Amino acid sequence: MKFIKEETREIPVYTSPDVVVIGAGPAGIGAAISAARNGAKVLLVERYGFLGGNLTIAMVNPMFTFHDIKGKQVIRGIAGELVERLVDLKSSQGHVTDLTFDNASMTPFDPEGMKYLLFQMVKEAGVELLLHTWAVGATTEKGKITSVIIENKSGRQAIVPRYVIDCSADADIATWAGAPFVKGREKDGAMQPVTLFFRIGGINMTNLRIWMKNNRDLLKDSPTDDEIDSSKAIAFLGLKQLVKMGMEKGEFPKDAAPRILFYELPQEGQIAVNATRLQGIDGTNAADLTRAEYETRKQAWEIHKFLQKYVGGFDESYILDTGAQVGVRETRRIRGDYQLTEQDVLSNRAFEDGIACGTFAIDIHPPEGEQQIFTGSGKAVYEIPYRSLLPQKLDNLLVAGRCISATHTAFGSARVMATCMAIGQGAGLAMANLVQQGGGDVRSVDVAALRKQLIEQGQYLLGMPDEQPADSSLALNKVDSSGATASHHNPFKDKAHG
Ligand SMILES: Cc1cc2nc3c(=O)[nH]c(=O)nc-3n(C[C@H](O)[C@H](O)[C@H](O)COP(=O)(O)OP(=O)(O)OC[C@H]3O[C@@H](n4cnc5c(N)ncnc54)[C@H](O)[C@@H]3O)c2cc1C
């Protein structure tokens, strides 16, 4: 038997908010806070028991990237506030120079501090929360979402909102409501690999720093003594030869990334490791995800053992924790009214309806093989147009976060957490404006007014007077070596922006 027929049934309406936001990752947090602060009655629905999406659930670290190459902060607003409050909580070192890739800045943080603070921020904004709840479907009528179907321990219920913001990362609501989408790479649907982040505690950081100085040639761009000593957050990328040898000897998992990458966290002796990897996983397929959870967790233990054997400082260390779920980089993206392109990203494109900036590199972890694409971060600062948030065929839905309308390549840049939160802020304010004006199609938003308000509310957009001086301490001094020592391909070298 391939199918069974499910009985139609009546289900209770849980609530009827102005705006329901599905998914409390960086995009959902930005959207919910922004909509609520601007007067909308907002319900934020999340399948886990805490907020943050990849910030906490998948324990992705650090946040990328708030600054352009000259050190000017181009993502501000709610994401900027979040960092300031994390620093006050001693849950982040703040924005620091990255010793791994040539990122304009990186912003490491403690995921537990993040969990605590996100609850404070959504509560202060007056957002209503419904946790432990999956959105599982949507009903539509004449191009409008009439309800979002949810399931949780209380059973199956409906939310009947005026507007929906889909921040599920997988465009779940848009898909169920019949909006067109693409998955992965245009030519074959292949998606970036998944990675389970894990934290290691109990590291002797003094010994690690000594080891790094003695083995700098094994690290990308060979950091200097001064860089290693003065960094508030050691970032470590390299060991390619050692990893290759480990793979050959069966001491390093053969499917994992062919290098070690980790970031020092604010709590003494802790790092976040980005080194497990599994290719060929579809993050919208539960059987694939099940396999990924098992395989990558096994990899994490093997990688820790490898670090203990070959890298200084790890003798007394232990695996502190692994993400509550494997991190999924890429799945569905809507086909919106506008599709952000690689050219937009690389040409610093501004849009009349730009609602957020992005400045991270185009960073594409290889769906197969080993050729990672990394263009260099902070060199281009581009805008994300409001039209990329508009799913075709629907009038009361916006998407925000990594499932906006973008090509596979442009997505490689726009997908990072600071950018996603900024996109969310723009979406939330647009919805609040519709509520304030008494309703209307998402395409009726006055985008010029929206941009003006975003700037008034602390966001940065291209073309605004640059009242904030560039912070020269964040300026990169290794731009020319981008891609020189790792396997990164650097298309900037071949383009006008080199
Ligand atoms: C391994 C890995 C490494 C990365 N490295 C970095 C990095 O170093 N720095 C960086 O800035 N970015 C990094 N990224 C990218 C970044 O983490 C994501 O692209 C970003 O978090 C996307 O934000 P989002 O809000 O769209 O989605 P998410 O962060 O995925 O949040 C989506 C939220 O929606 C919830 N949800 C999903 N479906 C439903 C549903 N049906 N019902 C209810 N709730 C639902 C989820 O539980 C989650 O809370 C990395 C990603 C991965 C996977």
XYZ file of C-alpha atoms and ligand atoms in Angstrom:
551
model
C 0.000 0.000 0.000
C 1.549 3.354 -1.044
C -1.025 5.804 0.337
C -3.816 5.872 2.875
C -6.707 8.311 2.967
C -6.854 10.625 5.988
C -10.298 11.650 7.253
C -11.140 15.366 7.044
C -11.745 16.746 10.505
C -12.552 19.964 12.331
C -9.655 21.443 14.272
C -9.724 24.263 16.832
C -8.403 27.742 16.025
C -5.573 28.466 18.447
C -5.378 32.219 17.840
C -5.787 34.963 15.208
C -2.776 37.323 15.364
C -1.999 40.165 12.990
C 1.216 38.405 12.031
C 2.379 34.853 12.603
C 6.105 34.241 12.226
C 7.047 30.617 11.629
C 10.536 29.724 12.852
C 12.618 31.527 15.503
C 16.035 31.505 13.832
C 17.907 34.768 13.137
C 15.325 35.748 10.503
C 12.318 34.892 12.672
C 13.762 36.727 15.669
C 14.419 39.840 13.583
C 10.961 39.646 11.995
C 9.006 39.056 15.211
C 10.768 41.752 17.230
C 10.528 44.267 14.412
C 6.818 43.643 13.739
C 5.914 43.732 17.445
C 7.933 46.871 18.183
C 6.039 48.572 15.387
C 2.640 47.805 16.825
C 1.551 44.458 15.332
C 0.139 41.622 17.427
C 2.716 38.910 16.710
C 2.805 35.177 17.385
C 6.185 33.462 16.962
C 5.964 29.688 16.432
C 9.017 27.452 16.921
C 9.392 23.681 16.855
C 12.097 23.569 19.572
C 11.829 24.635 23.226
C 14.131 27.631 22.807
C 14.847 30.352 20.267
C 17.697 31.022 17.881
C 17.555 28.530 15.006
C 21.107 27.796 13.906
C 22.440 30.318 16.455
C 21.532 27.899 19.229
C 19.884 24.741 17.882
C 22.663 23.869 15.458
C 25.192 25.853 17.561
C 26.616 27.568 14.484
C 29.347 30.052 15.465
C 30.435 32.820 14.855
C 27.942 35.290 13.362
C 29.059 36.590 9.965
C 29.505 39.366 9.057
C 28.596 42.842 10.227
C 31.377 44.883 8.594
C 32.638 45.816 5.198
C 36.295 45.553 4.402
C 37.049 49.010 5.777
C 35.461 48.088 9.073
C 32.225 49.998 8.518
C 29.311 48.270 10.204
C 26.720 47.620 7.490
C 24.402 45.405 9.502
C 23.077 47.268 12.498
C 19.510 47.445 13.811
C 18.240 44.527 15.890
C 21.244 42.326 15.057
C 23.583 45.125 16.186
C 21.628 45.544 19.440
C 21.815 41.813 20.056
C 25.616 41.880 19.879
C 25.851 44.856 22.254
C 23.678 43.049 24.781
C 25.642 39.798 24.377
C 28.842 41.719 25.159
C 27.215 43.254 28.260
C 26.269 39.731 29.362
C 29.879 38.620 28.775
C 28.427 36.176 26.265
C 30.409 37.519 23.311
C 33.846 39.012 22.680
C 32.058 41.394 20.282
C 33.168 41.945 16.692
C 36.725 40.711 16.192
C 39.132 40.106 13.320
C 38.908 36.642 11.824
C 42.093 34.580 11.497
C 40.483 31.932 9.306
C 38.953 33.266 6.127
C 39.372 36.879 5.125
C 36.120 37.884 6.746
C 35.691 41.538 7.445
C 34.771 40.619 11.008
C 33.439 37.708 12.978
C 31.257 37.756 16.059
C 31.589 34.718 18.328
C 29.125 34.176 21.157
C 28.094 31.771 23.871
C 24.991 29.840 22.719
C 23.575 29.634 26.270
C 23.832 33.422 26.667
C 22.175 33.697 23.258
C 19.254 31.480 24.342
C 18.731 33.567 27.483
C 18.981 36.919 25.719
C 16.676 36.065 22.817
C 13.883 35.248 25.261
C 14.434 38.647 26.942
C 14.379 40.512 23.651
C 11.215 38.925 22.218
C 9.393 39.268 25.550
C 10.385 42.954 25.874
C 9.016 43.543 22.368
C 5.668 41.988 23.352
C 5.904 38.968 21.021
C 3.647 36.038 21.962
C 5.498 32.719 21.820
C 4.339 29.210 20.987
C 7.187 26.730 21.366
C 7.305 22.951 20.896
C 5.093 23.470 17.883
C 5.531 22.438 14.258
C 3.827 24.285 11.446
C 2.681 21.411 9.246
C 0.434 22.907 6.590
C -1.421 25.897 5.233
C -4.823 26.540 3.709
C -5.303 29.149 1.012
C -8.088 30.954 -0.747
C -7.760 33.293 -3.715
C -4.024 33.876 -3.266
C -4.209 34.340 0.496
C -3.084 32.068 3.284
C -6.214 31.609 5.388
C -4.665 29.422 8.077
C -1.412 27.844 9.165
C -1.890 24.342 10.542
C 0.176 23.497 13.611
C 0.784 20.346 15.633
C 2.111 19.966 19.152
C 1.358 18.072 22.364
C -2.058 19.783 22.438
C -2.912 18.169 19.102
C -3.617 19.667 15.707
C -4.810 23.272 15.580
C -5.040 26.231 13.230
C -3.679 29.759 13.413
C -5.791 32.232 11.456
C -3.529 35.253 10.865
C -3.805 38.318 8.667
C -0.199 37.942 7.558
C 2.446 35.223 7.638
C 6.243 35.517 7.627
C 7.859 32.211 6.715
C 11.212 32.018 8.527
C 11.373 28.215 8.540
C 14.605 28.305 6.470
C 13.081 25.616 4.232
C 10.221 27.803 2.907
C 7.806 25.293 4.456
C 4.766 27.566 4.506
C 5.365 29.001 1.050
C 5.706 25.466 -0.303
C 2.541 24.169 1.352
C 0.669 27.235 0.170
C 1.619 26.424 -3.416
C 4.299 29.031 -4.100
C 6.977 28.005 -6.614
C 10.428 27.208 -5.229
C 13.819 25.847 -6.247
C 16.035 23.518 -4.309
C 19.825 23.728 -4.294
C 21.944 24.315 -7.381
C 20.043 25.326 -10.523
C 21.630 22.791 -12.872
C 21.020 19.661 -10.773
C 19.419 20.544 -7.425
C 22.580 19.570 -5.504
C 22.791 21.227 -2.097
C 25.644 22.290 0.171
C 26.601 19.606 2.714
C 25.330 19.460 6.305
C 27.608 19.887 9.328
C 27.057 19.065 12.983
C 28.721 21.733 15.090
C 30.140 20.712 18.450
C 31.764 22.512 21.339
C 34.921 21.364 23.077
C 35.612 22.518 26.637
C 38.588 22.213 28.974
C 41.189 23.359 26.431
C 44.420 24.890 27.707
C 44.369 27.999 25.512
C 47.907 29.015 26.442
C 49.216 25.705 25.157
C 47.033 25.957 22.050
C 48.479 29.397 21.270
C 52.030 28.080 21.733
C 51.235 25.155 19.427
C 49.817 27.529 16.802
C 52.973 29.645 16.856
C 55.132 26.549 16.469
C 52.987 25.184 13.636
C 51.829 28.336 11.884
C 52.703 26.900 8.481
C 49.962 24.330 8.931
C 47.421 27.155 9.310
C 45.859 29.197 6.542
C 47.716 32.486 6.002
C 50.209 31.553 8.762
C 49.052 33.946 11.522
C 51.799 35.956 13.213
C 52.698 35.749 16.923
C 51.057 39.115 17.413
C 47.824 38.005 15.736
C 47.723 34.854 17.845
C 48.496 36.649 21.108
C 46.326 39.699 20.601
C 43.223 37.964 19.279
C 40.270 37.991 21.666
C 39.030 34.938 19.808
C 41.455 32.492 18.291
C 40.178 31.189 14.982
C 41.875 28.167 13.524
C 41.770 26.933 9.917
C 44.099 24.444 8.354
C 45.916 21.167 9.041
C 45.072 19.981 5.555
C 48.128 17.726 5.240
C 47.686 16.321 8.726
C 44.003 15.666 8.070
C 44.879 13.945 4.788
C 47.304 11.723 6.635
C 44.667 11.121 9.354
C 42.165 10.052 6.699
C 44.680 7.654 5.177
C 45.488 6.135 8.570
C 41.797 5.916 9.559
C 42.265 8.503 12.329
C 40.071 11.155 10.726
C 36.580 10.555 9.285
C 36.863 10.284 5.500
C 33.553 12.067 4.774
C 34.335 15.067 6.992
C 35.670 18.392 5.707
C 39.326 17.960 4.646
C 40.576 20.536 7.148
C 40.023 21.687 10.728
C 38.079 24.883 11.447
C 37.217 26.173 14.909
C 36.519 29.397 16.793
C 37.288 30.391 20.376
C 34.187 31.195 22.434
C 33.902 33.766 25.233
C 33.974 31.162 28.007
C 37.534 30.136 28.969
C 38.823 27.025 27.248
C 35.857 26.552 24.885
C 35.746 26.361 21.104
C 33.047 25.744 18.478
C 34.162 23.259 15.831
C 32.988 23.387 12.207
C 34.602 20.256 10.773
C 32.113 17.409 10.478
C 30.448 17.134 7.081
C 28.132 14.950 5.075
C 27.399 15.529 1.404
C 24.315 14.314 -0.451
C 21.848 15.089 2.350
C 18.471 16.699 1.647
C 17.539 18.694 4.750
C 13.840 18.366 3.891
C 14.019 14.553 3.965
C 13.709 13.028 7.448
C 15.446 9.774 6.491
C 18.461 11.733 5.194
C 18.513 13.860 8.356
C 18.393 10.750 10.513
C 21.468 9.347 8.787
C 23.222 12.710 9.059
C 22.639 12.915 12.841
C 24.247 9.528 13.354
C 27.162 9.941 10.947
C 28.176 13.465 11.922
C 27.981 12.781 15.666
C 30.341 9.845 15.114
C 32.620 12.161 13.144
C 32.634 14.703 16.003
C 34.030 12.147 18.443
C 36.696 11.016 15.974
C 37.720 14.613 15.236
C 38.037 15.368 18.946
C 40.311 12.347 19.392
C 42.378 13.532 16.423
C 42.772 17.006 17.963
C 43.826 15.479 21.275
C 46.509 13.462 19.531
C 47.911 16.090 17.160
C 47.182 19.626 18.443
C 48.499 21.242 21.629
C 46.151 22.244 24.455
C 43.583 19.473 24.017
C 44.958 16.899 26.529
C 42.337 17.505 29.227
C 39.605 18.615 26.844
C 36.206 17.005 26.345
C 33.203 17.305 24.045
C 30.995 19.795 25.853
C 27.999 19.312 23.588
C 26.830 18.831 20.011
C 24.095 20.817 18.261
C 20.541 19.701 19.041
C 20.427 18.939 15.358
C 22.768 18.826 12.396
C 23.196 22.199 10.674
C 21.493 22.327 7.276
C 23.061 24.872 4.937
C 20.739 24.769 1.958
C 17.322 23.460 0.912
C 14.438 25.338 -0.760
C 14.387 28.953 -1.854
C 11.244 30.630 -3.106
C 10.950 31.924 -6.635
C 10.117 35.468 -5.707
C 9.235 38.599 -7.624
C 13.002 39.227 -7.870
C 15.837 36.719 -7.719
C 19.050 38.032 -6.167
C 22.008 37.134 -8.403
C 25.751 36.644 -8.117
C 26.194 39.798 -10.197
C 24.089 41.789 -7.705
C 26.272 40.556 -4.871
C 29.590 41.199 -6.582
C 28.645 44.596 -8.010
C 27.616 46.242 -4.710
C 24.117 46.580 -6.108
C 21.678 48.898 -4.370
C 17.936 48.573 -4.994
C 15.105 51.075 -4.712
C 13.421 48.521 -2.465
C 16.572 47.345 -0.638
C 15.662 46.427 2.939
C 18.914 44.980 4.301
C 22.578 44.748 3.412
C 24.766 41.708 2.996
C 28.543 41.707 2.842
C 29.648 38.150 3.496
C 31.614 36.270 0.857
C 29.958 33.973 -1.598
C 30.787 30.861 0.398
C 29.730 27.594 -1.189
C 30.711 24.412 0.583
C 31.024 21.779 -2.108
C 27.904 19.655 -2.741
C 30.394 17.084 -4.050
C 34.186 16.984 -4.342
C 36.367 19.385 -2.378
C 36.350 22.706 -4.248
C 34.933 25.270 -1.795
C 34.101 28.638 -3.326
C 34.917 31.653 -1.178
C 35.038 35.078 -2.782
C 36.393 37.168 0.047
C 34.194 38.828 2.594
C 33.355 42.473 3.083
C 34.597 43.544 -0.349
C 31.125 43.858 -1.744
C 28.229 45.398 0.165
C 24.940 44.821 -1.598
C 21.272 45.200 -0.754
C 18.572 42.583 -0.593
C 15.449 43.853 -2.334
C 12.021 43.539 -0.733
C 10.847 41.777 -3.915
C 13.104 38.795 -3.036
C 10.887 38.219 -0.005
C 7.684 38.021 -2.068
C 6.620 34.499 -3.034
C 4.817 34.360 -6.353
C 1.055 33.739 -6.317
C 0.455 34.799 -2.682
C -0.674 38.147 -1.279
C -0.238 37.912 2.494
C 3.038 35.997 2.860
C 6.660 37.117 3.088
C 9.662 34.843 3.516
C 12.792 35.915 5.363
C 16.129 34.263 6.032
C 17.963 31.738 3.925
C 14.920 30.756 1.836
C 14.493 34.126 0.090
C 14.571 34.282 -3.699
C 18.229 34.086 -4.759
C 20.356 32.014 -7.075
C 22.405 29.199 -5.544
C 25.481 31.426 -5.852
C 23.976 34.622 -4.402
C 22.450 32.525 -1.629
C 26.039 31.498 -0.784
C 26.480 35.042 0.554
C 23.028 36.073 1.820
C 22.584 32.949 3.963
C 24.672 34.044 6.974
C 23.095 34.854 10.331
C 23.671 38.608 10.635
C 22.253 39.104 7.128
C 19.275 36.834 7.855
C 18.420 38.825 10.974
C 18.561 42.070 9.003
C 16.275 40.613 6.317
C 13.898 39.536 9.092
C 13.849 43.059 10.519
C 12.837 44.448 7.127
C 10.091 41.851 6.697
C 8.706 42.469 10.192
C 8.501 46.221 9.681
C 6.812 45.790 6.279
C 4.123 43.609 7.873
C 3.615 46.007 10.778
C 3.118 48.841 8.280
C 0.434 46.839 6.467
C -1.313 46.194 9.765
C -1.124 49.900 10.688
C -2.597 50.935 7.336
C -5.509 48.536 7.915
C -4.527 45.720 5.553
C -3.557 45.271 1.913
C -1.477 43.072 -0.334
C 2.211 42.570 0.528
C 2.931 44.171 -2.844
C 1.263 47.407 -1.720
C 3.980 48.231 0.847
C 5.448 51.721 0.381
C 9.083 50.643 0.025
C 10.519 54.161 0.087
C 8.832 54.785 3.438
C 9.960 51.365 4.650
C 13.600 52.158 3.869
C 13.358 55.501 5.641
C 11.861 53.868 8.744
C 14.486 51.105 8.767
C 17.221 53.744 8.826
C 15.395 55.668 11.555
C 15.228 52.417 13.512
C 18.981 51.951 13.355
C 19.477 49.846 10.225
C 22.104 50.672 7.605
C 21.211 50.804 3.907
C 23.287 51.824 0.927
C 23.272 55.478 0.028
C 22.586 56.715 3.536
C 24.888 59.393 4.927
C 27.788 57.611 6.541
C 27.590 59.038 10.003
C 29.658 56.230 11.491
C 33.409 56.377 10.937
C 35.001 53.166 9.730
C 36.735 51.237 12.486
C 40.277 50.847 11.198
C 41.093 48.073 13.678
C 38.782 45.818 11.682
C 40.332 46.563 8.319
C 41.771 43.473 6.710
C 45.463 43.211 6.088
C 45.416 39.861 4.332
C 43.174 40.540 1.383
C 45.756 39.678 -1.208
C 46.401 36.287 0.256
C 42.758 35.329 0.031
C 42.526 31.906 -1.477
C 46.279 31.563 -1.735
C 46.866 28.781 0.720
C 43.540 27.012 1.119
C 41.553 25.330 -1.626
C 39.395 28.420 -1.982
C 38.659 29.730 -5.386
C 38.673 33.525 -5.448
C 36.548 34.875 -8.299
C 37.265 38.449 -7.184
C 40.674 38.017 -8.732
C 39.040 37.608 -12.146
C 36.453 40.329 -11.740
C 36.403 44.067 -11.573
C 36.336 43.976 -7.780
C 39.684 42.268 -7.304
C 27.040 24.028 9.236
C 26.706 25.456 9.017
C 27.684 26.412 9.192
C 27.369 27.746 9.057
N 28.301 28.683 9.357
C 27.901 29.957 9.539
C 28.742 30.868 10.197
O 29.857 30.540 10.585
N 28.270 32.125 10.392
C 27.028 32.515 9.976
O 26.656 33.666 10.210
N 26.208 31.656 9.332
C 26.607 30.389 9.141
N 25.767 29.481 8.571
C 24.502 29.930 7.938
C 23.382 30.222 8.909
O 23.501 29.475 10.103
C 21.987 29.989 8.318
O 21.930 30.209 6.951
C 20.999 30.900 9.057
O 20.909 30.470 10.398
C 19.635 30.915 8.422
O 18.776 31.650 9.260
P 17.233 31.387 9.204
O 16.607 32.206 10.279
O 16.760 31.541 7.810
O 17.068 29.818 9.527
P 17.462 28.937 10.789
O 18.573 29.499 11.556
O 17.626 27.559 10.250
O 16.152 28.984 11.678
C 14.946 28.387 11.247
C 14.056 28.180 12.463
O 12.781 27.711 12.053
C 12.379 26.595 12.847
N 11.492 25.799 11.996
C 11.798 25.254 10.792
N 10.716 24.661 10.263
C 9.709 24.824 11.157
C 8.349 24.420 11.154
N 7.817 23.767 10.126
N 7.599 24.734 12.228
C 8.143 25.420 13.284
N 9.428 25.826 13.328
C 10.196 25.537 12.269
C 13.697 25.927 13.184
O 13.585 25.093 14.313
C 14.609 27.126 13.419
O 14.515 27.608 14.720
C 26.058 28.132 8.671
C 25.076 27.157 8.454
C 25.392 25.836 8.643
C 24.319 24.822 8.497
